[in-house]
mmCIF file of C-alpha atoms in Angstrom:
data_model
loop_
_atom_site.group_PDB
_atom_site.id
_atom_site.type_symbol
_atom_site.label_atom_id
_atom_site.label_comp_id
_atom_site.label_asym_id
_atom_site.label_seq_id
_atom_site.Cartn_x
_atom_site.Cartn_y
_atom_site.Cartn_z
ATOM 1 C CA UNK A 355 73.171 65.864 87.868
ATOM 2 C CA UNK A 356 70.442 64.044 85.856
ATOM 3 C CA UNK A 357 70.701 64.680 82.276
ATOM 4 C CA UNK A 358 66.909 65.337 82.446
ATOM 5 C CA UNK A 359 67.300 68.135 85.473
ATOM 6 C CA UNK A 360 68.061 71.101 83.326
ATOM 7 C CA UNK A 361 65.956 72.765 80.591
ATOM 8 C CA UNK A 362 68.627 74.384 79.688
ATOM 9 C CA UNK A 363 72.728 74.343 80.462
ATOM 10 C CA UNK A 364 74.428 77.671 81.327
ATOM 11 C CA UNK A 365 77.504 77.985 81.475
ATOM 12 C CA UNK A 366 78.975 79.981 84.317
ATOM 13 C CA UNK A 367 81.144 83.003 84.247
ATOM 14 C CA UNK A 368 84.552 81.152 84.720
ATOM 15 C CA UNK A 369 83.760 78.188 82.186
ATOM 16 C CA UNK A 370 84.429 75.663 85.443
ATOM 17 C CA UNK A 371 81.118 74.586 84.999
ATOM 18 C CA UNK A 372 77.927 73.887 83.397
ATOM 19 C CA UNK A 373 73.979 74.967 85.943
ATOM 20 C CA UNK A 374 70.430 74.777 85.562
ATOM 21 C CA UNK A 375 70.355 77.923 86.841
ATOM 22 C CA UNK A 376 70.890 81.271 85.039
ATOM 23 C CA UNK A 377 73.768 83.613 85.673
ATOM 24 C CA UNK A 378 73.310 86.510 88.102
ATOM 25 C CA UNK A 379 75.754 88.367 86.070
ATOM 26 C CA UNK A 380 76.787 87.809 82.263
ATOM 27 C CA UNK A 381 78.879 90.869 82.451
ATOM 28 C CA UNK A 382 81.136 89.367 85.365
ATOM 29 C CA UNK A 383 84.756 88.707 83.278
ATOM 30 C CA UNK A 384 87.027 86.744 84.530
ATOM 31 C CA UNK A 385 91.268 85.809 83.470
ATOM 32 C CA UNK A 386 92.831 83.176 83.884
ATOM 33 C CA UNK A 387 93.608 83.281 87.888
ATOM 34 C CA UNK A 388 89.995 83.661 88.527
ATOM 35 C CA UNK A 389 89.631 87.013 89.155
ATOM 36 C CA UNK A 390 85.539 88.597 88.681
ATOM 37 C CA UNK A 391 86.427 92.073 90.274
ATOM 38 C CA UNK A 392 86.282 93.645 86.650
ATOM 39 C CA UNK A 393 83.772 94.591 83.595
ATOM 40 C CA UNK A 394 83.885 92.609 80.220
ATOM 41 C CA UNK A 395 84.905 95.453 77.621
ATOM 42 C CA UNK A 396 81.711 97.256 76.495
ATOM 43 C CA UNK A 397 81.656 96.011 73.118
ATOM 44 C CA UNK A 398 79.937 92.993 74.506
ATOM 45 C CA UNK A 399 77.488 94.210 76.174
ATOM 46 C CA UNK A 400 76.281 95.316 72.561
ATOM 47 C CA UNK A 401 75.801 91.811 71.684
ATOM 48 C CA UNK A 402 74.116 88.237 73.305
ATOM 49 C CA UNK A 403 76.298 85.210 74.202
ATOM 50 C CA UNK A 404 75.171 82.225 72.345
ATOM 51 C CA UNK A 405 71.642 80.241 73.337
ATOM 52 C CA UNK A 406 70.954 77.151 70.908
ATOM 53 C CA UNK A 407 70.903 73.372 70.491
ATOM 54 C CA UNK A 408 74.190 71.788 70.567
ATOM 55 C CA UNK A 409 74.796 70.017 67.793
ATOM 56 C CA UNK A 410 76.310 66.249 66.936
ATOM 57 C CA UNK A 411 79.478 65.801 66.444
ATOM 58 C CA UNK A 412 82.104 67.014 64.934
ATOM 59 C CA UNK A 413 80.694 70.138 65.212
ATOM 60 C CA UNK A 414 80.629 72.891 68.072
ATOM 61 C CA UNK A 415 79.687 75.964 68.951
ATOM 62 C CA UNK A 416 81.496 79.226 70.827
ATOM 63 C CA UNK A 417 80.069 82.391 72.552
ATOM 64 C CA UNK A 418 79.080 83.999 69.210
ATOM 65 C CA UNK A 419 77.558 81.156 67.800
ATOM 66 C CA UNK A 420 80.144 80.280 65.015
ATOM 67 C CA UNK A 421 79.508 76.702 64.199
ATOM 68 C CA UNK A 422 83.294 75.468 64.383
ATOM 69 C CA UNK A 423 84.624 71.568 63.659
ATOM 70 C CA UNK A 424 86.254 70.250 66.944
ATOM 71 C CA UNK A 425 89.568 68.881 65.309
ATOM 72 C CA UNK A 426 90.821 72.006 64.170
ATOM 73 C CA UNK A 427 88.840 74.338 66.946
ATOM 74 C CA UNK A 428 91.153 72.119 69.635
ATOM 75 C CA UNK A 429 94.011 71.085 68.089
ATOM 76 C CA UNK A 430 96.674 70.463 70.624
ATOM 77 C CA UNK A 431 98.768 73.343 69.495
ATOM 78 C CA UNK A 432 95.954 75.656 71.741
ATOM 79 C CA UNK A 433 95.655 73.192 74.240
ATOM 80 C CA UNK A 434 99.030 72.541 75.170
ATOM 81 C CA UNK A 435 98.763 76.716 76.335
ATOM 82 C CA UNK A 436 95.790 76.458 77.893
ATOM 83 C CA UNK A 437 96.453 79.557 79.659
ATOM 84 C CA UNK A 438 97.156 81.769 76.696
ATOM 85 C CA UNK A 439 94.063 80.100 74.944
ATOM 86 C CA UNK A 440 91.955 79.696 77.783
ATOM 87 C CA UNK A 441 88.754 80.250 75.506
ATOM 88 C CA UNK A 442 89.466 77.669 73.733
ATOM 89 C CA UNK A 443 90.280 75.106 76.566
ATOM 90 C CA UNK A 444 87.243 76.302 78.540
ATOM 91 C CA UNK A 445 84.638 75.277 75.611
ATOM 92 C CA UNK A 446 86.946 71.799 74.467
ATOM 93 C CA UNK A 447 88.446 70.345 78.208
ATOM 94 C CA UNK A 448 84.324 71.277 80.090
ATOM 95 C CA UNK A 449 81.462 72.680 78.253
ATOM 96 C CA UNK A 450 82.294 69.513 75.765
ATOM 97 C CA UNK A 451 82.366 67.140 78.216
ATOM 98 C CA UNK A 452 78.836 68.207 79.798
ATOM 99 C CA UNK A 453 76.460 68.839 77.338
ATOM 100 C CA UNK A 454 75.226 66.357 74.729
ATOM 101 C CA UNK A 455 73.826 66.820 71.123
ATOM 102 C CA UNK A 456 70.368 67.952 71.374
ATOM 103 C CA UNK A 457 70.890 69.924 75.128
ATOM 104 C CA UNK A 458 70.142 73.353 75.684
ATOM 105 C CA UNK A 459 73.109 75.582 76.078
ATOM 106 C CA UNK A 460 73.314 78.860 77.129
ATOM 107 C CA UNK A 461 76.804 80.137 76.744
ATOM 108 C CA UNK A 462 78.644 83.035 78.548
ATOM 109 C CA UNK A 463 81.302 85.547 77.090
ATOM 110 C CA UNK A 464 84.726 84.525 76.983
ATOM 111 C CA UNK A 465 87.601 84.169 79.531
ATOM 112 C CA UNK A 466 90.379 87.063 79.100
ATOM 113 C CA UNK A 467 93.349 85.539 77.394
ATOM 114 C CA UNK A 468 95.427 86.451 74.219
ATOM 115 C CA UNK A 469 92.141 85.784 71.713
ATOM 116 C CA UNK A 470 89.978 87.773 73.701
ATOM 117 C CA UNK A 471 91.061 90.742 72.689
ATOM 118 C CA UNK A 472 91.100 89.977 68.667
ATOM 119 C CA UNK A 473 87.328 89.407 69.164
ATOM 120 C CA UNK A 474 87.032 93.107 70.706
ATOM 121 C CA UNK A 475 88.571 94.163 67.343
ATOM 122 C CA UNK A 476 86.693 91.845 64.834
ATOM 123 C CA UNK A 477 83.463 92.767 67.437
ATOM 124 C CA UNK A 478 83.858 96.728 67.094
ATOM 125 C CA UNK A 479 84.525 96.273 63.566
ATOM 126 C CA UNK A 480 81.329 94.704 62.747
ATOM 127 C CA UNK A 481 79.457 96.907 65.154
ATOM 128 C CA UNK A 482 81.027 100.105 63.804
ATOM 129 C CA UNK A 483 79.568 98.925 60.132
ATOM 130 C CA UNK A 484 76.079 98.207 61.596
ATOM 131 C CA UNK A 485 75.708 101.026 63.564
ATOM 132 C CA UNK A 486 76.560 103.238 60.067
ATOM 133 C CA UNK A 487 74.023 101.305 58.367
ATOM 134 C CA UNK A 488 76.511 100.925 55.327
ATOM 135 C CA UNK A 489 75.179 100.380 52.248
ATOM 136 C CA UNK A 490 78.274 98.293 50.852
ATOM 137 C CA UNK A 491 78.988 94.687 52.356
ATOM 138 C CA UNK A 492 81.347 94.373 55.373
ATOM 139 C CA UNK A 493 84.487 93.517 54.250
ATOM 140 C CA UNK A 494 87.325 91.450 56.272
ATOM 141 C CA UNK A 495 90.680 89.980 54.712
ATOM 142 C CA UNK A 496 92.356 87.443 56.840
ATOM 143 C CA UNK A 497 95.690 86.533 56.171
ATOM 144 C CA UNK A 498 97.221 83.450 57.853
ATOM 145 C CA UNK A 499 93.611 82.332 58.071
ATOM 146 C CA UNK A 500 93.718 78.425 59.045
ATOM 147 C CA UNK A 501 89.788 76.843 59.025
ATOM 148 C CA UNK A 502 88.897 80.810 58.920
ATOM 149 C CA UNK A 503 88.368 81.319 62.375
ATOM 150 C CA UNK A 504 87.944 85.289 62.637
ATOM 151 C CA UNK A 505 86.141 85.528 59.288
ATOM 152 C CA UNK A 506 83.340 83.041 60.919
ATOM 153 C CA UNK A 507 83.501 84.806 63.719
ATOM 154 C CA UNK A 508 82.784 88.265 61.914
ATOM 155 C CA UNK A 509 80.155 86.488 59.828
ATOM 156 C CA UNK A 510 78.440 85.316 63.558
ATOM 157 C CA UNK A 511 78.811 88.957 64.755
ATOM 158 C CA UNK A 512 76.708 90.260 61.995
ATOM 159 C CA UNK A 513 74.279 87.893 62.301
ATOM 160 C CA UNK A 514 73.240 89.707 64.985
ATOM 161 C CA UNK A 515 73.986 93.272 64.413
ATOM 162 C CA UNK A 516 73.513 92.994 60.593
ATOM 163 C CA UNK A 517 72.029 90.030 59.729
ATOM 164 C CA UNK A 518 70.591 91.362 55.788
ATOM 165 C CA UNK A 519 73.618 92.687 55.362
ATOM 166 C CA UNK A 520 76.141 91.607 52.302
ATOM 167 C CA UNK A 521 79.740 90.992 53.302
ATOM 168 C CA UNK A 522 82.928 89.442 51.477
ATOM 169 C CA UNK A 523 85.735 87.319 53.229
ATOM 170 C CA UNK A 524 88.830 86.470 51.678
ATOM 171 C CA UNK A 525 90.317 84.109 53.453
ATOM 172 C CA UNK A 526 94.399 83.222 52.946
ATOM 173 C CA UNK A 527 96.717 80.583 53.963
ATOM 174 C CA UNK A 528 99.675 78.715 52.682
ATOM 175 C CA UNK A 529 98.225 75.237 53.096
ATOM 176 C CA UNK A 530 96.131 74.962 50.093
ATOM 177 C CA UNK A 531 94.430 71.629 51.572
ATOM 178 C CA UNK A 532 92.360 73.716 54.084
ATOM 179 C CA UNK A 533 89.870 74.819 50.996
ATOM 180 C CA UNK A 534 87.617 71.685 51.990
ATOM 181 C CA UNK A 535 87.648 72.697 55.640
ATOM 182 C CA UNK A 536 86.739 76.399 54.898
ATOM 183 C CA UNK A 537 83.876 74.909 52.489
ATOM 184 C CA UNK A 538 82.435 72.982 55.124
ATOM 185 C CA UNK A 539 82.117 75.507 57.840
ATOM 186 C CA UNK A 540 81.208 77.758 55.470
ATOM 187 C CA UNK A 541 77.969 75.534 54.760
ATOM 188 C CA UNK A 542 77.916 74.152 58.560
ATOM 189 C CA UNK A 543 77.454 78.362 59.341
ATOM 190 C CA UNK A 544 74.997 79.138 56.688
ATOM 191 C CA UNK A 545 77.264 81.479 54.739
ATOM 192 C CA UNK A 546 75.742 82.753 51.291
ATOM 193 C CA UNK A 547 77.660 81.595 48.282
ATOM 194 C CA UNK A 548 80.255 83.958 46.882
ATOM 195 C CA UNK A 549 80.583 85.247 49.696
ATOM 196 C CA UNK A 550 83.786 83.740 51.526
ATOM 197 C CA UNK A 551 86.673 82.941 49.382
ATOM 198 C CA UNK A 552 90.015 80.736 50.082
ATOM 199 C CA UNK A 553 93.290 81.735 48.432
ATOM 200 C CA UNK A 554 96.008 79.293 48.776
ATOM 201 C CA UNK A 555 98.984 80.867 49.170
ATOM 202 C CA UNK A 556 101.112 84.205 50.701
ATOM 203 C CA UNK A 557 100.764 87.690 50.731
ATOM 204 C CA UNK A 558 104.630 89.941 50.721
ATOM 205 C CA UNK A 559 105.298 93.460 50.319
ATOM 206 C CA UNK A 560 107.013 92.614 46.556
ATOM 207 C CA UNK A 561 104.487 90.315 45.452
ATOM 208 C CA UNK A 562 107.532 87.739 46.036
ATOM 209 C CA UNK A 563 109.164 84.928 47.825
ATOM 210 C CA UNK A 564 112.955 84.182 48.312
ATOM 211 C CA UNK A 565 114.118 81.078 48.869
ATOM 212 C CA UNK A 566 114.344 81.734 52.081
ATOM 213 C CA UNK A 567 110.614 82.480 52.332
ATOM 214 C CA UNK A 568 109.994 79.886 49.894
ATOM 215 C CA UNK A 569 111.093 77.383 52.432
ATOM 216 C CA UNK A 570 109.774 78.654 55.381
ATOM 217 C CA UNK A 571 106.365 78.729 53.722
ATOM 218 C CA UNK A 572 106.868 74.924 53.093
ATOM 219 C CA UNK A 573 107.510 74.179 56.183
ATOM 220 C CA UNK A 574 104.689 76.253 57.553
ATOM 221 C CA UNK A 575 102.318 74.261 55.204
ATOM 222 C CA UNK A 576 103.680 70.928 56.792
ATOM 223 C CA UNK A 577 103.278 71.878 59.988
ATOM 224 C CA UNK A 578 100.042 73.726 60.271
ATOM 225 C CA UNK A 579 98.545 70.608 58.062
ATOM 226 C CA UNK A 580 98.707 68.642 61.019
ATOM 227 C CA UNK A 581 98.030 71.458 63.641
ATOM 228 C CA UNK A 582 94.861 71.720 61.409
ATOM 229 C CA UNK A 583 94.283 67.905 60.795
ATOM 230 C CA UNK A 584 94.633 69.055 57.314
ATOM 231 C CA UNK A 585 95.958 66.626 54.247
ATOM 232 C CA UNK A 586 99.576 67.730 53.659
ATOM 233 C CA UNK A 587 100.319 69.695 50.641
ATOM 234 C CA UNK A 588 102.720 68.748 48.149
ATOM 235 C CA UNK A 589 102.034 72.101 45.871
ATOM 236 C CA UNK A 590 104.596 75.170 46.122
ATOM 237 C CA UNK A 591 103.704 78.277 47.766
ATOM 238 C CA UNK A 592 103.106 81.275 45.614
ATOM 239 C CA UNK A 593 102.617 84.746 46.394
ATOM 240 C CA UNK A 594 100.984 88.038 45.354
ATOM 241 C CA UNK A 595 100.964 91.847 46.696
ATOM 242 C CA UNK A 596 98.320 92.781 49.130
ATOM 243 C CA UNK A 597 97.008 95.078 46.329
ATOM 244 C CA UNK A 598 97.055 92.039 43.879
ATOM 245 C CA UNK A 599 95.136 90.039 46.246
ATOM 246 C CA UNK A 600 92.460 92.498 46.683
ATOM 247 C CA UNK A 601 91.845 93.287 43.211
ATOM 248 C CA UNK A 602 91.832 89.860 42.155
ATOM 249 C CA UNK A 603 88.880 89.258 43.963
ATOM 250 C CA UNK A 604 87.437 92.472 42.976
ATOM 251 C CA UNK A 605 86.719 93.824 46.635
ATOM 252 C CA UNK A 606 85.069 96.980 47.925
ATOM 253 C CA UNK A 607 87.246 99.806 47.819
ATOM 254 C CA UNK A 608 86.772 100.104 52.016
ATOM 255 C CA UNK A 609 87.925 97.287 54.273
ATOM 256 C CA UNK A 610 86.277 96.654 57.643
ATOM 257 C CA UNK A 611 89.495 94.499 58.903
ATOM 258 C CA UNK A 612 92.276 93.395 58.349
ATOM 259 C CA UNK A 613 93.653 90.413 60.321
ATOM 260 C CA UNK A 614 96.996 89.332 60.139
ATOM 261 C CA UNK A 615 98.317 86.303 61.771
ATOM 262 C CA UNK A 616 101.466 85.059 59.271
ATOM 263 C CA UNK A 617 104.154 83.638 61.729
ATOM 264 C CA UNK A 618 106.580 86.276 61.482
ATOM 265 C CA UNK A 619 105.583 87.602 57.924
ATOM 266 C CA UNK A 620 103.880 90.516 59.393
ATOM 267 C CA UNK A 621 107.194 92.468 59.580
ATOM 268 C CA UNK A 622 108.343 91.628 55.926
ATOM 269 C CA UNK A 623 104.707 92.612 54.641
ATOM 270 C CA UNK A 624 103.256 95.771 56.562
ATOM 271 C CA UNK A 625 106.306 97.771 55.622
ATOM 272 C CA UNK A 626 105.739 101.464 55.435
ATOM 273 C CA UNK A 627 105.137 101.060 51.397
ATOM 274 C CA UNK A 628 102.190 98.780 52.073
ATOM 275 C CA UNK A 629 100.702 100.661 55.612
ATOM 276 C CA UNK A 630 100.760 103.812 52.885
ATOM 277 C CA UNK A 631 98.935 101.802 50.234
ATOM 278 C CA UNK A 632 96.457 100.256 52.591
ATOM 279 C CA UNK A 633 95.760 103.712 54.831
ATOM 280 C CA UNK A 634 93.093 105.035 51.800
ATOM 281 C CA UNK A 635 90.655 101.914 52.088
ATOM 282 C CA UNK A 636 91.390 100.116 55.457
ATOM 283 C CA UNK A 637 89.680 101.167 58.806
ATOM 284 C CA UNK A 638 91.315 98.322 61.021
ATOM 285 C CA UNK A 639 94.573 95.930 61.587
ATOM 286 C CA UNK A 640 94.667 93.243 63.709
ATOM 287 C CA UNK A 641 98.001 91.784 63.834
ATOM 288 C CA UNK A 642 99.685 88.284 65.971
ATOM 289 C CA UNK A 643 103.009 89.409 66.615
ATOM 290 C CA UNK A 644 105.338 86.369 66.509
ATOM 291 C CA UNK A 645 109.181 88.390 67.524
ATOM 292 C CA UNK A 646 110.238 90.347 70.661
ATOM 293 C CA UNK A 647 113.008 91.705 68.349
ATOM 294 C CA UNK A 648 112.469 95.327 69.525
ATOM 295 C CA UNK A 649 113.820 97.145 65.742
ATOM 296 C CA UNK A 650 110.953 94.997 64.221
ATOM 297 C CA UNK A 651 107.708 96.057 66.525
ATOM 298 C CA UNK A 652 109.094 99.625 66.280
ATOM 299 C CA UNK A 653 109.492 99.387 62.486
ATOM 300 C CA UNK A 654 105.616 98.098 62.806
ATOM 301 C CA UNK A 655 105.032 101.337 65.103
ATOM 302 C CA UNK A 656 106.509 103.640 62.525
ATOM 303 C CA UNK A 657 104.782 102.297 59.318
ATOM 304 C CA UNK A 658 101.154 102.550 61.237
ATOM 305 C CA UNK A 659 101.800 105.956 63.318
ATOM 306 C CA UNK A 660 104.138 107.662 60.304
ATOM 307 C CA UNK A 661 100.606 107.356 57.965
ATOM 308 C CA UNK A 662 98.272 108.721 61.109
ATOM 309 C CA UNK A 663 96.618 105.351 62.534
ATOM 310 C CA UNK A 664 95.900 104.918 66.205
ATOM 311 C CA UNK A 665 97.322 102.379 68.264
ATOM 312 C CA UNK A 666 94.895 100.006 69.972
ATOM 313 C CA UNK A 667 96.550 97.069 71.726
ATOM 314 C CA UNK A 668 100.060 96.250 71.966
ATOM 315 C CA UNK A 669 101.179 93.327 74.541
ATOM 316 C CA UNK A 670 104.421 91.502 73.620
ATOM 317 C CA UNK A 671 104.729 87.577 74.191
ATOM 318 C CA UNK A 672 104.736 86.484 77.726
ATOM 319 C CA UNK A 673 102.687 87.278 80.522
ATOM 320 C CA UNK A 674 102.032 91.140 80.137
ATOM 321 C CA UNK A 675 99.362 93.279 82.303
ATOM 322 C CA UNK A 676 96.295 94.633 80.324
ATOM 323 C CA UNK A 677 93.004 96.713 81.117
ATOM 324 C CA UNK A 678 91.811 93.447 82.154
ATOM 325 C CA UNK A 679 94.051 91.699 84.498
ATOM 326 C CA UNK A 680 97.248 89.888 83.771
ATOM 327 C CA UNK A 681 97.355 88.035 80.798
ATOM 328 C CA UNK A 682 99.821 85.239 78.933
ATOM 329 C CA UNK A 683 100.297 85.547 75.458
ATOM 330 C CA UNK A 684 101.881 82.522 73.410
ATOM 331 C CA UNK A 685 102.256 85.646 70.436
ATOM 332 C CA UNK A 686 102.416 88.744 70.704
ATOM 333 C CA UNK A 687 99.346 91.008 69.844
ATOM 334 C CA UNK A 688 98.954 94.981 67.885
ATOM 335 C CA UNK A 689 96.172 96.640 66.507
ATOM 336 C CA UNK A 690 95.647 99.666 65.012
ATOM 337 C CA UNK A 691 92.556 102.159 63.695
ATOM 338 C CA UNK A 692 92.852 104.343 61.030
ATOM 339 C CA UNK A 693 90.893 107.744 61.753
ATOM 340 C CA UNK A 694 91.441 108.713 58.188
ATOM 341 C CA UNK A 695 89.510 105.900 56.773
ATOM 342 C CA UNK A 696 85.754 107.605 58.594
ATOM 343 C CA UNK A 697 84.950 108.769 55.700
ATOM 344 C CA UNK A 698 85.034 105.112 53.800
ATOM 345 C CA UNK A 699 81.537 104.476 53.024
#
């Protein structure tokens, strides 16, 4: 089609392909085999898919409108499981390749893949805060954060369900040579200074690291610095207590979310010592489950359900069937809500 045919792009329902015509049906939701014979979770329907300018390059822009940079947004560790990240394939491998800096796009919600249910978690979250017209700011710790992907995400959610309202992100990863990264997007999305914070390093139950942990953090850091198109890090890993790492940057007593994605550290960490601590202050978990070992998800069952949270989601790595269709999942995904946190102002 003429570049000059369409006032504005949209993107269909499937991401297969960009019209000039608007979508019958935003709230069509479709998985990976193609399937529209199902509802989009209602969370969404609480909010409006993304219509803007695209902008030049290296920057893009998802569903939500978080301004992300394409060279860590597509690294080739999502696109080599396109199926498990289909979100992310569907904006890099089409909607990339058809619109051009300065086009009209309007965007449509997500596939259903692993991802799409952490943004029905970070999406209630932030919804749940607006709708209580909290006083305090919205809260969200993210450990095993990357570029900060969920924090940007929460900040694009409240832009439109809360957009005067204050809000702290601390952001944590063991590559301390994704500050820079975090600093841009943070200025490429508008964020207001002080308000999103990096912390290089780990988060344990003791506060810790062994050597064995020591190491593995290393080599995490190596890794995920070119996963990230990060510069590689030549400082050692050191870690703190969740408890430390909230008071030493003096958050609000009540935490909207916390999302946990720390290759395997979630089982060492969330023990039932911590899920005890956390339980007074922290209304939601989000957590990437990277074993199948089944002693180590029930050990994560028994911390959450032995202090009274509520499960939300738990699919296991692999193709597992969900409210939504069949879905693959490169890691394995749990969340939990904690009724006895309603009372956190």
């Amino acid at each position: 089609m003429p570049r000059s045919s369409c006032a504005t792009y949209h993107v269909s329902s499937d991401w297969s392909h960009v019209s000039c015509l608007p979508l019958p049906d935003y709230g069509a939701a479709f998985n990976k085999a193609g399937s529209a014979t199902m509802r989009h979770h209602p969370v969404f329907s609480e909010y409006t898919p993304w219509l803007g300018t695209w902008p030049s390059t290296p920057l893009g822009v998802d569903f939500l409108g978080f301004r992300f940079e394409f060279k860590s947004y597509c690294n080739w560790a999502y696109m080599i499981q396109s199926a498990a990240y289909a979100i992310r394939a569907g904006l890099c491998s089409m909607l990339a390749r058809r619109v051009q800096p300065g086009d009209q796009v309007q965007m449509s919600w997500p596939l259903i893949s692993e991802e799409y249910f952490e943004y029905i978690d970070i999406m209630t979250a932030v919804l749940e805060f607006a709708n209580a017209q909290r006083r305090r700011p919205f809260v969200l710790v993210e450990l095993g954060a990357g570029y900060g992907h969920w924090s940007f995400t929460a900040l694009a959610a409240l832009r439109q369900k809360a957009p005067r309202a204050q809000y702290q992100m601390v952001l944590v990863d063991v590559l301390d040579t994704l500050e820079p990264v975090v600093a841009r997007l943070a200025t490429a999305n508008n964020a207001r200074g002080g308000s999103i914070h990096f912390h290089a390093g780990a988060v344990t139950d003791s506060g810790n690291l062994s050597r064995a942990q020591q190491k593995n953090a290393q080599r995490n850091a190596r890794t995920y610095a070119g996963v990230w198109k990060a510069a590689r890090s030549n400082v050692s890993v050191t870690a703190l207590t969740l408890d430390e790492l909230l008071a030493q940057y003096s958050l609000p007593h009540c935490i909207d979310l916390l999302d946990v994605d720390i290759q395997g550290g979630e089982f060492g960490l969330l023990s039932e010592r911590t899920v005890r601590a956390i339980t007074p202050r922290v209304r939601r978990v989000h957590i990437g489950l990277h074993s199948t070992k089944r002693e180590a998800i029930d050990a994560l069952v028994r911390a959450f359900g032995g202090s009274g949270w509520n499960k939300g989601w738990h699919f296991d790595k692999g193709v597992g069937a969900t409210p939504f269709g069949s879905v693959r999942f490169a890691d394995g995904v749990m969340s939990w809500q904690n009724p006895n946190a309603t009372w956190c102002a």
